[in-house]
């Protein structure tokens, strides 16, 4: 019976109900989108790292897991690593930032092909001239590029020689020598990818390398992947919390306002319920149930909307951003939205519960 | 004769409106027997509604004794008065005060629900609906009903829990003469056939004639009965 009253109340004011649900929906969309972006971009980095096919990664002292923006390592180390016991292959690569989060990667293409099995070419062919570059499918889609298109990067014009499948090494790839020259980093690299003769030897090789290369950061691939997490991106967790906090405030305010006006508007109805012997708890429970319903419907809408934002991201800016659907966060976002909404109902509900029945029923 | 359903002795009620005290009731004495139909008349502002609100447990008395079925209202807490409203009294207002979002049937059912009972199997109440002549209109929302129909639904809601006391505050104040007559005859039928105790406020001497007895109020007192 109470549920019927709750549903009828919501149906009776369709515009306000719809707006409240929409507001909660946007709140949840915001949360799921920011979480989905964080997870998506990290998953992307992981996939690209995995796509190299290396067992071990060696980085110079003082570098960070996520941002590789300089080339402080001498290329001579590659040959030295290659000579170590149980090392099957060592390939040097260099990263250089171009804009925002985008970097360009230089690698010895022959070595990389042997290590990873090579790029999968969607269109075109490997770079042969010093002004040719490979871009992945997402970058090509976002920037409308085809083989032979021109792009301007690092203050010079490049021609697309081929478009590769995403998820291997990097979005923008040129031969190592070309990038070293373009950035005046002759004989310098950012990191070394290593494969071992037998995966069982990985730990032993890492131990051996660590003892010889003091201060270097040497990771197995699983280790590196685990380091590519929300907690290892400086400020990312705080950023997520700020966005979630803001969206909760928005949801709280909208529900507060909606419930507040609803209580004012229903003064007489609440008075009638009280005259019928309804307790303050009964009145409160009606409002809270309405809120729970609004929050749950809004959350469902938000989940649907998050598929929409993912579509937008993956269609228009797949190279800059990547968004995952993270079902594990559905209940979390719903619970957060629900808590904000219930908080928004607390004050209006308190007013309704202690409202004087006689004043409410006064004839005027 | 059995114990009276209502016994009021020396009832006073003072409202605080801002900084001024309004003395709405200045020593009211009243006894109503079970099965009586009492009409309360008096000029506007004489305290009729206030008396009903106190009898119905909507507001506490300032001083004096108010016994409903032997229970003293002046000693009751808010929660106890809420329980009294649930069990013992039914209100009918001038403005019908139906919940606009619910159908007529659900307006009646919610009163039942609040009292902790369900709607099924109440033969006596089926009879009442027939008597009220609204059985066929019950699935409509209030806005689809005429004033007379709404007031009859409100009466049904007020008596669905078989209250000891039905308090009607100018129930025909908003109705034309035809609808007034219908509502009044319903109240009289309830009183005669079901022995329902009814207290009714009215301005209109013709309406007051429906009761067994008329109580006159003036300036917060009962002047003669
Ligand atoms: N809630 C209230 N607060 C302050 N004064 C009130 C309130 N209700 C009624 N009064 C005052 O008490 C007096 C009696 O009012 P009421 O009982 O409504 O009279 P009646 O129903 O006979 O017209 C009036 O002077 C009215 O202004
Ligand atoms: Mg009045």
Coordinates of C-alpha atoms and ligand atoms in Angstrom, one line a residue:
Chain A
X1 CA 0.0 0.0 0.0
X2 CA 2.8 2.4 0.9
X3 CA 4.7 1.4 -2.2
X4 CA 1.6 2.2 -4.2
X5 CA 1.4 5.6 -2.6
X6 CA 5.1 6.2 -3.3
X7 CA 4.8 5.2 -7.0
X8 CA 1.6 7.2 -7.5
X9 CA 3.3 10.2 -5.9
X10 CA 6.2 9.9 -8.4
X11 CA 3.9 9.4 -11.3
X12 CA 1.8 12.4 -10.2
X13 CA 4.6 14.8 -10.7
X14 CA 6.2 13.3 -13.8
X15 CA 8.4 16.3 -14.7
X16 CA 10.0 16.6 -11.3
X17 CA 10.4 12.8 -11.1
X18 CA 12.0 12.7 -14.5
X19 CA 14.4 15.6 -13.7
X20 CA 15.4 14.0 -10.4
X21 CA 16.1 10.7 -12.0
X22 CA 18.0 12.5 -14.8
X23 CA 20.1 14.3 -12.2
X24 CA 21.0 11.2 -10.4
X25 CA 21.6 9.5 -13.7
X26 CA 24.1 12.2 -14.7
X27 CA 25.8 12.0 -11.3
X28 CA 26.2 8.2 -11.8
X29 CA 27.3 8.7 -15.4
X30 CA 30.0 11.1 -14.2
X31 CA 31.3 8.7 -11.7
X32 CA 31.3 5.7 -14.0
X33 CA 32.9 7.7 -16.8
X34 CA 35.7 8.9 -14.7
X35 CA 36.3 5.5 -13.3
X36 CA 35.9 3.9 -16.7
X37 CA 38.4 6.4 -18.2
X38 CA 41.0 5.7 -15.6
X39 CA 40.7 1.9 -15.9
X40 CA 40.5 2.2 -19.7
X41 CA 43.6 4.2 -20.1
X42 CA 45.6 2.0 -17.8
X43 CA 44.3 -1.1 -19.5
X44 CA 45.4 0.4 -22.7
X45 CA 48.9 1.0 -21.5
X46 CA 49.0 -2.5 -20.1
X47 CA 47.9 -4.0 -23.4
X48 CA 50.5 -2.0 -25.3
X49 CA 53.2 -3.0 -22.9
X50 CA 52.1 -6.7 -23.1
X51 CA 52.0 -6.4 -26.9
X52 CA 55.8 -6.0 -27.0
X53 CA 56.2 -9.6 -26.1
X54 CA 59.1 -8.9 -23.7
X55 CA 59.8 -10.8 -20.5
X56 CA 61.8 -8.1 -18.8
X57 CA 61.9 -4.3 -19.0
X58 CA 65.0 -2.3 -18.0
X59 CA 64.7 1.4 -17.3
X60 CA 67.4 3.8 -16.2
X61 CA 67.7 5.0 -12.6
X62 CA 65.2 7.7 -11.5
X63 CA 62.6 7.1 -14.2
X64 CA 58.9 6.7 -13.4
X65 CA 56.7 3.8 -14.4
X66 CA 54.3 5.8 -16.4
X67 CA 56.0 8.8 -17.9
X68 CA 58.9 8.0 -20.1
X69 CA 59.8 11.3 -21.6
X70 CA 63.5 11.3 -21.8
X71 CA 66.2 9.2 -23.3
X72 CA 69.0 9.1 -20.7
X73 CA 70.3 5.6 -21.4
X74 CA 73.2 4.9 -23.7
X75 CA 72.4 2.5 -26.5
X76 CA 75.5 0.6 -25.7
X77 CA 73.6 -1.1 -22.8
X78 CA 71.5 -3.0 -25.4
X79 CA 74.5 -5.0 -26.7
X80 CA 75.7 -5.5 -23.2
X81 CA 72.4 -6.9 -22.0
X82 CA 72.2 -9.1 -25.1
X83 CA 75.5 -10.8 -24.0
X84 CA 74.2 -11.8 -20.5
X85 CA 73.4 -15.4 -19.7
X86 CA 69.9 -16.7 -20.7
X87 CA 69.1 -13.5 -22.5
X88 CA 67.6 -14.3 -25.9
X89 CA 67.1 -10.9 -27.2
X90 CA 67.4 -7.2 -26.1
X91 CA 65.8 -4.4 -28.0
X92 CA 66.2 -0.7 -27.2
X93 CA 63.4 1.8 -27.5
X94 CA 62.9 5.5 -27.0
X95 CA 59.9 7.5 -26.1
X96 CA 59.3 11.2 -26.7
X97 CA 56.3 13.3 -25.8
X98 CA 54.4 15.0 -28.6
X99 CA 51.4 16.5 -27.0
X100 CA 49.3 15.9 -23.9
X101 CA 49.4 12.2 -23.0
X102 CA 50.6 11.2 -26.4
X103 CA 54.1 10.0 -27.0
X104 CA 56.0 8.8 -30.1
X105 CA 58.1 5.7 -29.8
X106 CA 61.2 4.8 -31.7
X107 CA 62.3 1.2 -31.9
X108 CA 64.5 -1.0 -33.9
X109 CA 61.8 -2.4 -36.1
X110 CA 63.7 -5.7 -37.1
X111 CA 64.4 -6.5 -33.5
X112 CA 60.9 -5.6 -32.4
X113 CA 59.4 -7.8 -35.2
X114 CA 61.4 -10.8 -34.0
X115 CA 60.5 -10.2 -30.4
X116 CA 56.8 -9.5 -30.7
X117 CA 55.9 -11.2 -34.0
X118 CA 55.6 -7.7 -35.5
X119 CA 52.8 -5.2 -36.0
X120 CA 49.6 -6.2 -37.7
X121 CA 49.1 -3.9 -40.6
X122 CA 45.6 -2.7 -41.3
X123 CA 46.8 -0.7 -44.2
X124 CA 50.1 0.3 -45.8
X125 CA 53.6 -0.9 -45.0
X126 CA 56.5 -0.4 -42.6
X127 CA 58.3 3.0 -42.8
X128 CA 61.2 3.1 -45.2
X129 CA 62.0 6.7 -45.6
X130 CA 63.2 8.9 -42.7
X131 CA 60.0 10.9 -42.8
X132 CA 57.6 8.0 -42.6
X133 CA 55.7 7.0 -39.5
X134 CA 53.3 4.3 -38.3
X135 CA 50.1 5.2 -36.5
X136 CA 47.7 2.8 -34.8
X137 CA 44.0 2.5 -35.8
X138 CA 42.7 4.7 -33.0
X139 CA 45.1 7.5 -33.8
X140 CA 44.2 7.2 -37.5
X141 CA 40.5 7.2 -36.8
X142 CA 40.6 10.1 -34.4
X143 CA 42.7 12.2 -36.8
X144 CA 41.2 11.0 -40.0
X145 CA 44.5 9.6 -41.4
X146 CA 45.1 7.2 -44.2
X147 CA 48.4 5.9 -45.7
X148 CA 50.2 8.9 -47.3
X149 CA 48.4 11.4 -45.2
X150 CA 50.7 14.0 -43.7
X151 CA 50.9 14.8 -40.0
X152 CA 52.9 17.4 -38.2
X153 CA 54.8 16.2 -35.1
X154 CA 58.0 17.3 -33.4
X155 CA 58.0 20.4 -35.7
X156 CA 58.3 18.4 -38.9
X157 CA 56.0 16.8 -41.4
X158 CA 55.6 13.1 -41.5
X159 CA 54.0 10.8 -44.0
X160 CA 51.9 7.9 -42.8
X161 CA 53.4 4.7 -44.3
X162 CA 51.0 2.3 -42.6
X163 CA 48.2 1.9 -40.0
X164 CA 48.8 -0.8 -37.4
X165 CA 46.4 -2.5 -35.1
X166 CA 46.2 -0.9 -31.7
X167 CA 47.5 -2.6 -28.5
X168 CA 51.2 -3.1 -29.5
X169 CA 54.0 -0.9 -28.1
X170 CA 52.6 2.5 -29.0
X171 CA 50.2 4.6 -31.0
X172 CA 53.0 6.4 -33.0
X173 CA 56.0 4.4 -34.1
X174 CA 59.1 5.3 -36.1
X175 CA 62.4 3.6 -36.4
X176 CA 64.7 4.3 -33.4
X177 CA 67.4 6.0 -35.5
X178 CA 64.8 8.4 -37.0
X179 CA 63.5 9.4 -33.6
X180 CA 67.0 9.8 -32.1
X181 CA 67.9 12.1 -35.0
X182 CA 64.6 14.1 -34.9
X183 CA 65.1 14.8 -31.2
X184 CA 68.9 15.1 -31.1
X185 CA 69.3 12.1 -28.9
X186 CA 71.9 10.3 -30.9
X187 CA 72.7 6.8 -29.4
X188 CA 70.2 7.4 -26.5
X189 CA 67.3 5.2 -25.5
X190 CA 64.6 5.2 -22.8
X191 CA 64.4 1.5 -22.0
X192 CA 65.4 -2.0 -23.1
X193 CA 63.0 -4.8 -23.7
X194 CA 64.4 -8.3 -23.0
X195 CA 63.3 -11.8 -23.7
X196 CA 64.9 -14.8 -22.0
X197 CA 65.6 -18.3 -23.4
X198 CA 63.1 -20.0 -21.0
X199 CA 60.4 -18.1 -19.1
X200 CA 61.5 -20.2 -16.0
X201 CA 64.7 -18.2 -16.0
X202 CA 63.1 -14.8 -15.8
X203 CA 63.6 -14.3 -12.1
X204 CA 67.2 -15.5 -12.2
X205 CA 68.0 -13.1 -15.1
X206 CA 66.3 -10.2 -13.2
X207 CA 68.3 -11.0 -10.1
X208 CA 71.5 -11.1 -12.1
X209 CA 70.8 -7.9 -14.0
X210 CA 69.9 -6.1 -10.8
X211 CA 73.2 -7.0 -9.2
X212 CA 75.1 -5.7 -12.2
X213 CA 73.0 -2.6 -13.0
X214 CA 72.9 -0.8 -9.7
X215 CA 69.9 1.6 -9.3
X216 CA 68.3 0.5 -12.6
X217 CA 64.6 -0.3 -12.6
X218 CA 64.2 -3.8 -13.7
X219 CA 60.8 -5.4 -13.9
X220 CA 59.2 -8.6 -15.1
X221 CA 56.3 -8.0 -17.4
X222 CA 53.7 -9.0 -14.8
X223 CA 55.3 -6.7 -12.4
X224 CA 55.2 -3.8 -14.8
X225 CA 51.6 -4.5 -15.6
X226 CA 50.7 -4.5 -11.9
X227 CA 52.5 -1.2 -11.5
X228 CA 50.3 0.4 -14.2
X229 CA 47.5 0.9 -11.7
X230 CA 45.4 3.8 -10.4
X231 CA 47.6 4.2 -7.4
X232 CA 50.8 4.6 -9.4
X233 CA 49.5 7.5 -11.4
X234 CA 50.3 10.6 -9.3
X235 CA 47.1 12.4 -8.3
X236 CA 44.8 10.1 -10.2
X237 CA 43.0 8.7 -7.2
X238 CA 42.6 12.2 -5.7
X239 CA 41.3 13.3 -9.1
X240 CA 38.7 10.5 -9.2
X241 CA 37.6 11.3 -5.6
X242 CA 37.2 15.0 -6.5
X243 CA 35.0 14.2 -9.5
X244 CA 33.0 11.7 -7.5
X245 CA 32.6 14.2 -4.7
X246 CA 31.4 16.9 -7.1
X247 CA 28.9 14.6 -8.7
X248 CA 27.6 13.6 -5.3
X249 CA 27.2 17.2 -4.3
X250 CA 25.2 17.8 -7.5
X251 CA 23.0 14.7 -6.8
X252 CA 22.5 15.7 -3.2
X253 CA 21.4 19.3 -4.1
X254 CA 19.0 18.2 -6.8
X255 CA 17.4 15.6 -4.6
X256 CA 17.3 18.0 -1.6
X257 CA 15.6 20.6 -3.7
X258 CA 13.2 18.2 -5.3
X259 CA 12.2 16.6 -2.0
X260 CA 12.1 20.0 -0.3
X261 CA 9.6 21.5 -2.8
X262 CA 7.8 18.2 -2.8
X263 CA 7.3 18.3 1.0
X264 CA 6.2 22.0 0.8
X265 CA 3.8 21.1 -2.0
X266 CA 2.4 18.1 -0.1
X267 CA 1.9 19.9 3.3
X268 CA -1.8 19.1 3.2
X269 CA -1.3 15.5 2.1
X270 CA 1.1 15.0 5.0
X271 CA -1.4 16.6 7.3
X272 CA -4.1 14.3 6.1
X273 CA -1.9 11.2 6.7
X274 CA -1.2 12.5 10.2
X275 CA -4.9 13.1 10.9
X276 CA -5.4 9.4 9.8
X277 CA -3.0 8.5 12.6
X278 CA 0.3 8.1 10.6
X279 CA 3.4 8.3 12.7
X280 CA 6.3 10.6 11.9
X281 CA 8.2 7.4 11.0
X282 CA 5.5 6.5 8.5
X283 CA 5.7 9.9 6.8
X284 CA 9.5 9.7 6.7
X285 CA 9.4 6.2 5.2
X286 CA 7.3 7.4 2.3
X287 CA 9.8 10.1 1.5
X288 CA 12.8 7.8 1.9
X289 CA 11.2 5.2 -0.3
X290 CA 10.5 7.8 -3.0
X291 CA 14.2 8.8 -2.7
X292 CA 15.4 5.2 -2.9
X293 CA 13.3 4.6 -6.0
X294 CA 14.6 7.8 -7.6
X295 CA 18.2 7.0 -6.8
X296 CA 17.9 3.4 -8.2
X297 CA 16.2 4.5 -11.4
X298 CA 18.7 7.3 -11.7
X299 CA 21.6 4.8 -11.2
X300 CA 20.2 2.5 -13.9
X301 CA 20.0 5.4 -16.2
X302 CA 23.6 6.4 -15.3
X303 CA 24.8 2.9 -16.2
X304 CA 23.1 3.1 -19.5
X305 CA 24.5 6.6 -20.1
X306 CA 28.0 5.4 -19.3
X307 CA 27.8 3.1 -22.4
X308 CA 26.9 6.3 -24.2
X309 CA 29.9 8.2 -23.0
X310 CA 32.1 5.2 -23.9
X311 CA 30.7 5.2 -27.4
X312 CA 31.5 8.9 -27.7
X313 CA 35.0 8.4 -26.4
X314 CA 35.8 5.4 -28.5
X315 CA 34.2 7.0 -31.6
X316 CA 35.7 10.5 -31.4
X317 CA 38.8 10.4 -29.3
X318 CA 40.0 6.8 -29.1
X319 CA 43.6 7.7 -29.4
X320 CA 43.6 10.3 -26.6
X321 CA 41.2 8.5 -24.2
X322 CA 40.0 5.1 -23.5
X323 CA 37.0 4.1 -21.5
X324 CA 36.1 0.8 -20.0
X325 CA 32.8 -0.4 -18.6
X326 CA 33.5 -1.4 -15.1
X327 CA 30.6 -3.4 -13.7
X328 CA 32.3 -3.7 -10.4
X329 CA 31.7 0.0 -9.9
X330 CA 27.9 -0.2 -10.7
X331 CA 27.0 -1.1 -7.1
X332 CA 29.5 1.4 -5.7
X333 CA 28.3 4.3 -7.8
X334 CA 24.7 3.3 -7.0
X335 CA 25.4 3.2 -3.3
X336 CA 27.2 6.6 -3.4
X337 CA 24.3 8.2 -5.3
X338 CA 21.8 6.6 -2.9
X339 CA 23.7 7.9 0.1
X340 CA 23.8 11.4 -1.4
X341 CA 20.1 11.2 -2.2
X342 CA 19.1 10.0 1.2
X343 CA 21.2 12.8 2.8
X344 CA 19.3 15.2 0.5
X345 CA 16.0 13.9 1.8
X346 CA 17.0 14.0 5.5
X347 CA 16.1 17.7 6.1
X348 CA 12.9 17.8 4.0
X349 CA 11.9 14.5 5.6
X350 CA 12.6 15.8 9.1
X351 CA 10.4 18.9 8.4
X352 CA 7.6 16.7 7.0
X353 CA 7.8 14.4 10.0
X354 CA 7.4 17.1 12.6
X355 CA 5.0 19.3 10.6
X356 CA 1.9 20.3 12.4
X357 CA -1.1 18.6 11.1
X358 CA -3.6 21.3 12.1
X359 CA -1.7 24.0 10.2
X360 CA -1.5 21.8 7.2
X361 CA -5.3 21.2 7.3
X362 CA -6.2 24.8 7.9
X363 CA -8.8 25.8 5.4
X364 CA -6.8 28.5 3.6
Chain B
X1 CA -26.8 4.1 30.3
X2 CA -23.2 3.1 29.5
X3 CA -20.2 5.3 30.0
X4 CA -20.2 8.4 27.7
X5 CA -17.9 8.3 24.7
X6 CA -16.8 11.9 25.2
X7 CA -16.4 13.7 28.5
X8 CA -14.9 17.2 28.4
X9 CA -14.4 19.2 31.6
X10 CA -13.1 22.7 31.9
X11 CA -11.2 22.4 28.6
X12 CA -9.0 25.4 27.8
X13 CA -6.8 25.9 24.8
X14 CA -4.4 28.7 24.2
X15 CA -2.6 29.1 20.9
X16 CA 0.6 31.0 20.8
X17 CA 0.6 33.1 17.6
X18 CA 3.9 35.0 17.6
X19 CA 4.0 37.0 20.7
X20 CA 0.2 37.0 21.4
X21 CA -1.7 34.2 23.1
X22 CA -5.0 33.4 21.5
X23 CA -7.5 31.8 23.9
X24 CA -9.5 29.6 21.6
X25 CA -11.3 27.6 24.3
X26 CA -12.1 29.1 27.7
X27 CA -13.6 26.3 29.8
X28 CA -15.6 23.9 27.7
X29 CA -17.8 21.3 29.3
X30 CA -19.4 18.6 27.1
X31 CA -20.7 15.1 27.4
X32 CA -21.6 12.9 24.4
X33 CA -23.2 9.5 24.7
X34 CA -22.5 6.6 22.5
X35 CA -24.7 6.6 19.4
X36 CA -25.5 10.3 19.6
X37 CA -25.5 12.7 16.6
X38 CA -24.5 16.1 18.0
X39 CA -24.3 19.3 15.9
X40 CA -22.0 22.1 17.0
X41 CA -22.9 25.6 15.8
X42 CA -21.5 29.0 16.5
X43 CA -19.9 32.0 14.8
X44 CA -16.6 31.8 13.0
X45 CA -13.7 31.9 15.4
X46 CA -15.7 30.6 18.4
X47 CA -13.5 27.6 18.8
X48 CA -15.5 24.8 17.1
X49 CA -12.6 23.5 15.0
X50 CA -10.2 23.7 17.9
X51 CA -12.6 21.6 20.0
X52 CA -12.7 19.0 17.3
X53 CA -8.9 19.0 16.9
X54 CA -8.5 18.3 20.6
X55 CA -11.2 15.6 20.7
X56 CA -9.5 14.0 17.7
X57 CA -6.0 14.1 19.3
X58 CA -4.5 16.5 16.7
X59 CA -3.4 19.0 19.3
X60 CA -3.1 18.7 23.1
X61 CA -5.4 20.6 25.5
X62 CA -3.8 23.4 27.4
X63 CA -5.8 22.6 30.6
X64 CA -8.8 20.6 31.6
X65 CA -9.9 17.0 31.1
X66 CA -10.8 15.3 27.9
X67 CA -11.9 11.7 28.1
X68 CA -12.5 9.7 25.0
X69 CA -13.9 6.3 25.8
X70 CA -12.5 6.8 29.3
X71 CA -8.9 7.7 28.2
X72 CA -7.6 11.0 29.3
X73 CA -6.2 12.9 26.3
X74 CA -4.6 15.6 28.5
X75 CA -2.1 13.0 29.8
X76 CA -1.2 11.6 26.5
X77 CA 2.1 11.9 24.6
X78 CA 2.3 12.7 20.9
X79 CA 2.7 9.1 20.1
X80 CA -0.3 8.1 22.2
X81 CA -2.5 10.7 20.5
X82 CA -1.3 9.4 17.1
X83 CA -2.4 6.0 18.2
X84 CA -5.7 7.4 19.3
X85 CA -6.3 9.0 15.9
X86 CA -5.6 5.7 14.3
X87 CA -8.0 3.7 16.5
X88 CA -10.7 5.9 17.9
X89 CA -11.6 8.8 15.7
X90 CA -12.4 9.6 12.1
X91 CA -12.2 13.1 10.6
X92 CA -14.2 14.6 7.8
X93 CA -13.2 18.1 6.7
X94 CA -14.9 20.8 4.8
X95 CA -12.2 20.5 2.1
X96 CA -12.5 16.8 1.4
X97 CA -8.7 16.3 1.9
X98 CA -8.4 13.2 -0.2
X99 CA -4.9 12.3 -1.3
X100 CA -4.9 13.4 -5.0
X101 CA -2.5 10.8 -6.2
X102 CA -4.5 7.8 -5.1
X103 CA -7.8 6.4 -6.3
X104 CA -10.9 6.6 -4.1
X105 CA -10.5 3.0 -3.1
X106 CA -6.8 3.5 -2.2
X107 CA -7.6 6.6 -0.2
X108 CA -9.8 4.4 1.9
X109 CA -7.3 1.6 1.9
X110 CA -4.5 3.8 3.1
X111 CA -6.4 4.7 6.2
X112 CA -6.9 1.0 6.8
X113 CA -3.2 0.3 6.2
X114 CA -2.1 3.1 8.6
X115 CA -4.3 1.4 11.3
X116 CA -2.5 -1.8 10.6
X117 CA -5.4 -3.7 9.0
X118 CA -5.9 -4.9 5.5
X119 CA -8.9 -4.3 3.2
X120 CA -10.1 -7.8 2.7
X121 CA -13.2 -9.3 4.2
X122 CA -15.0 -6.6 5.9
X123 CA -18.7 -7.2 5.3
X124 CA -19.8 -4.4 7.4
X125 CA -17.7 -2.0 5.4
X126 CA -19.0 -3.3 2.0
X127 CA -22.4 -2.4 3.4
X128 CA -21.2 1.1 4.2
X129 CA -19.9 1.6 0.6
X130 CA -23.3 0.6 -0.7
X131 CA -25.0 3.0 1.7
X132 CA -22.6 5.8 0.6
X133 CA -23.5 5.1 -3.1
X134 CA -19.9 5.3 -4.3
X135 CA -19.1 1.6 -4.9
X136 CA -19.0 2.2 -8.7
X137 CA -16.8 5.2 -8.5
X138 CA -14.0 3.8 -6.3
X139 CA -11.4 3.3 -9.0
X140 CA -11.4 7.0 -9.9
X141 CA -8.9 9.6 -8.7
X142 CA -10.4 12.4 -6.6
X143 CA -10.2 14.9 -9.4
X144 CA -12.5 12.8 -11.5
X145 CA -15.2 12.9 -8.7
X146 CA -17.7 15.5 -7.9
X147 CA -17.5 17.4 -4.6
X148 CA -20.4 15.3 -3.2
X149 CA -18.7 12.0 -4.2
X150 CA -15.3 13.2 -2.8
X151 CA -17.0 14.0 0.5
X152 CA -18.6 10.6 0.6
X153 CA -15.3 8.9 -0.1
X154 CA -13.8 11.0 2.7
X155 CA -16.6 9.7 5.0
X156 CA -15.9 6.2 4.0
X157 CA -12.2 6.7 4.8
X158 CA -13.1 8.2 8.1
X159 CA -15.1 5.2 9.2
X160 CA -13.2 2.4 7.6
X161 CA -11.5 1.6 10.9
X162 CA -14.9 1.7 12.8
X163 CA -13.9 4.6 15.0
X164 CA -15.8 5.3 18.2
X165 CA -16.2 8.9 17.2
X166 CA -16.8 10.5 13.8
X167 CA -15.8 14.2 13.7
X168 CA -17.1 16.2 10.8
X169 CA -16.0 19.8 10.5
X170 CA -18.5 21.6 8.2
X171 CA -18.7 18.6 5.9
X172 CA -21.3 20.3 3.6
X173 CA -19.6 23.7 3.6
X174 CA -18.4 23.3 0.0
X175 CA -21.4 21.5 -1.4
X176 CA -24.5 22.5 -3.2
X177 CA -27.9 21.7 -1.6
X178 CA -28.4 18.4 -3.5
X179 CA -25.0 17.1 -2.6
X180 CA -25.3 18.4 1.0
X181 CA -28.5 16.5 1.4
X182 CA -26.8 13.3 0.1
X183 CA -23.9 13.7 2.5
X184 CA -26.1 14.5 5.5
X185 CA -28.4 11.6 4.9
X186 CA -25.4 9.3 4.7
X187 CA -24.2 10.6 8.1
X188 CA -27.7 10.1 9.5
X189 CA -27.9 6.6 8.1
X190 CA -24.5 5.7 9.6
X191 CA -25.7 7.0 12.9
X192 CA -29.1 5.2 12.8
X193 CA -28.1 1.9 11.2
X194 CA -24.7 1.4 12.6
X195 CA -25.1 3.4 15.8
X196 CA -22.1 5.5 14.7
X197 CA -21.5 8.4 17.1
X198 CA -21.2 11.6 15.1
X199 CA -20.2 15.2 16.0
X200 CA -20.7 17.7 13.3
X201 CA -19.8 21.4 13.0
X202 CA -22.0 23.5 10.8
X203 CA -23.1 27.1 10.2
X204 CA -26.4 26.2 8.7
X205 CA -29.5 25.8 11.0
X206 CA -31.1 23.5 8.4
X207 CA -28.1 21.3 8.5
X208 CA -28.0 21.3 12.3
X209 CA -31.5 20.0 12.4
X210 CA -30.2 16.6 11.2
X211 CA -28.7 15.9 14.7
X212 CA -30.3 14.8 17.9
X213 CA -29.0 17.7 19.8
X214 CA -27.4 21.1 19.0
X215 CA -24.5 22.6 21.0
X216 CA -23.9 26.4 20.6
X217 CA -20.5 27.8 21.0
X218 CA -19.5 31.4 21.4
X219 CA -16.2 32.9 22.3
X220 CA -14.5 29.7 23.3
X221 CA -17.4 28.5 25.5
X222 CA -20.5 26.4 25.1
X223 CA -23.4 28.7 25.8
X224 CA -26.3 26.4 26.1
X225 CA -27.2 22.9 25.0
Ligands
LIG1 N1 -3.3 27.0 14.8 C1 -3.7 28.1 15.4 N2 -2.8 29.0 15.8 C2 -3.2 30.2 16.4 N3 -4.5 30.5 16.5 C3 -5.4 29.7 16.1 C4 -5.1 28.4 15.5 N4 -6.2 27.8 15.2 C5 -7.2 28.6 15.5 N5 -6.8 29.7 16.1 C6 -7.6 30.8 16.7 O1 -8.4 30.2 17.6 C7 -9.7 30.8 17.5 C8 -10.7 29.7 17.3 O2 -10.6 29.2 16.0 P1 -11.4 27.9 15.4 O3 -11.3 26.9 16.5 O4 -10.9 27.6 14.1 O5 -12.8 28.5 15.4 P2 -14.1 28.1 14.4 O6 -13.8 26.7 13.9 O7 -15.2 28.2 15.4 O8 -14.2 29.1 13.4 C9 -9.7 31.8 16.4 O9 -9.5 33.1 17.0 C10 -8.5 31.4 15.6 O10 -7.9 32.5 15.0
LIG2 MG1 -13.6 26.0 11.9

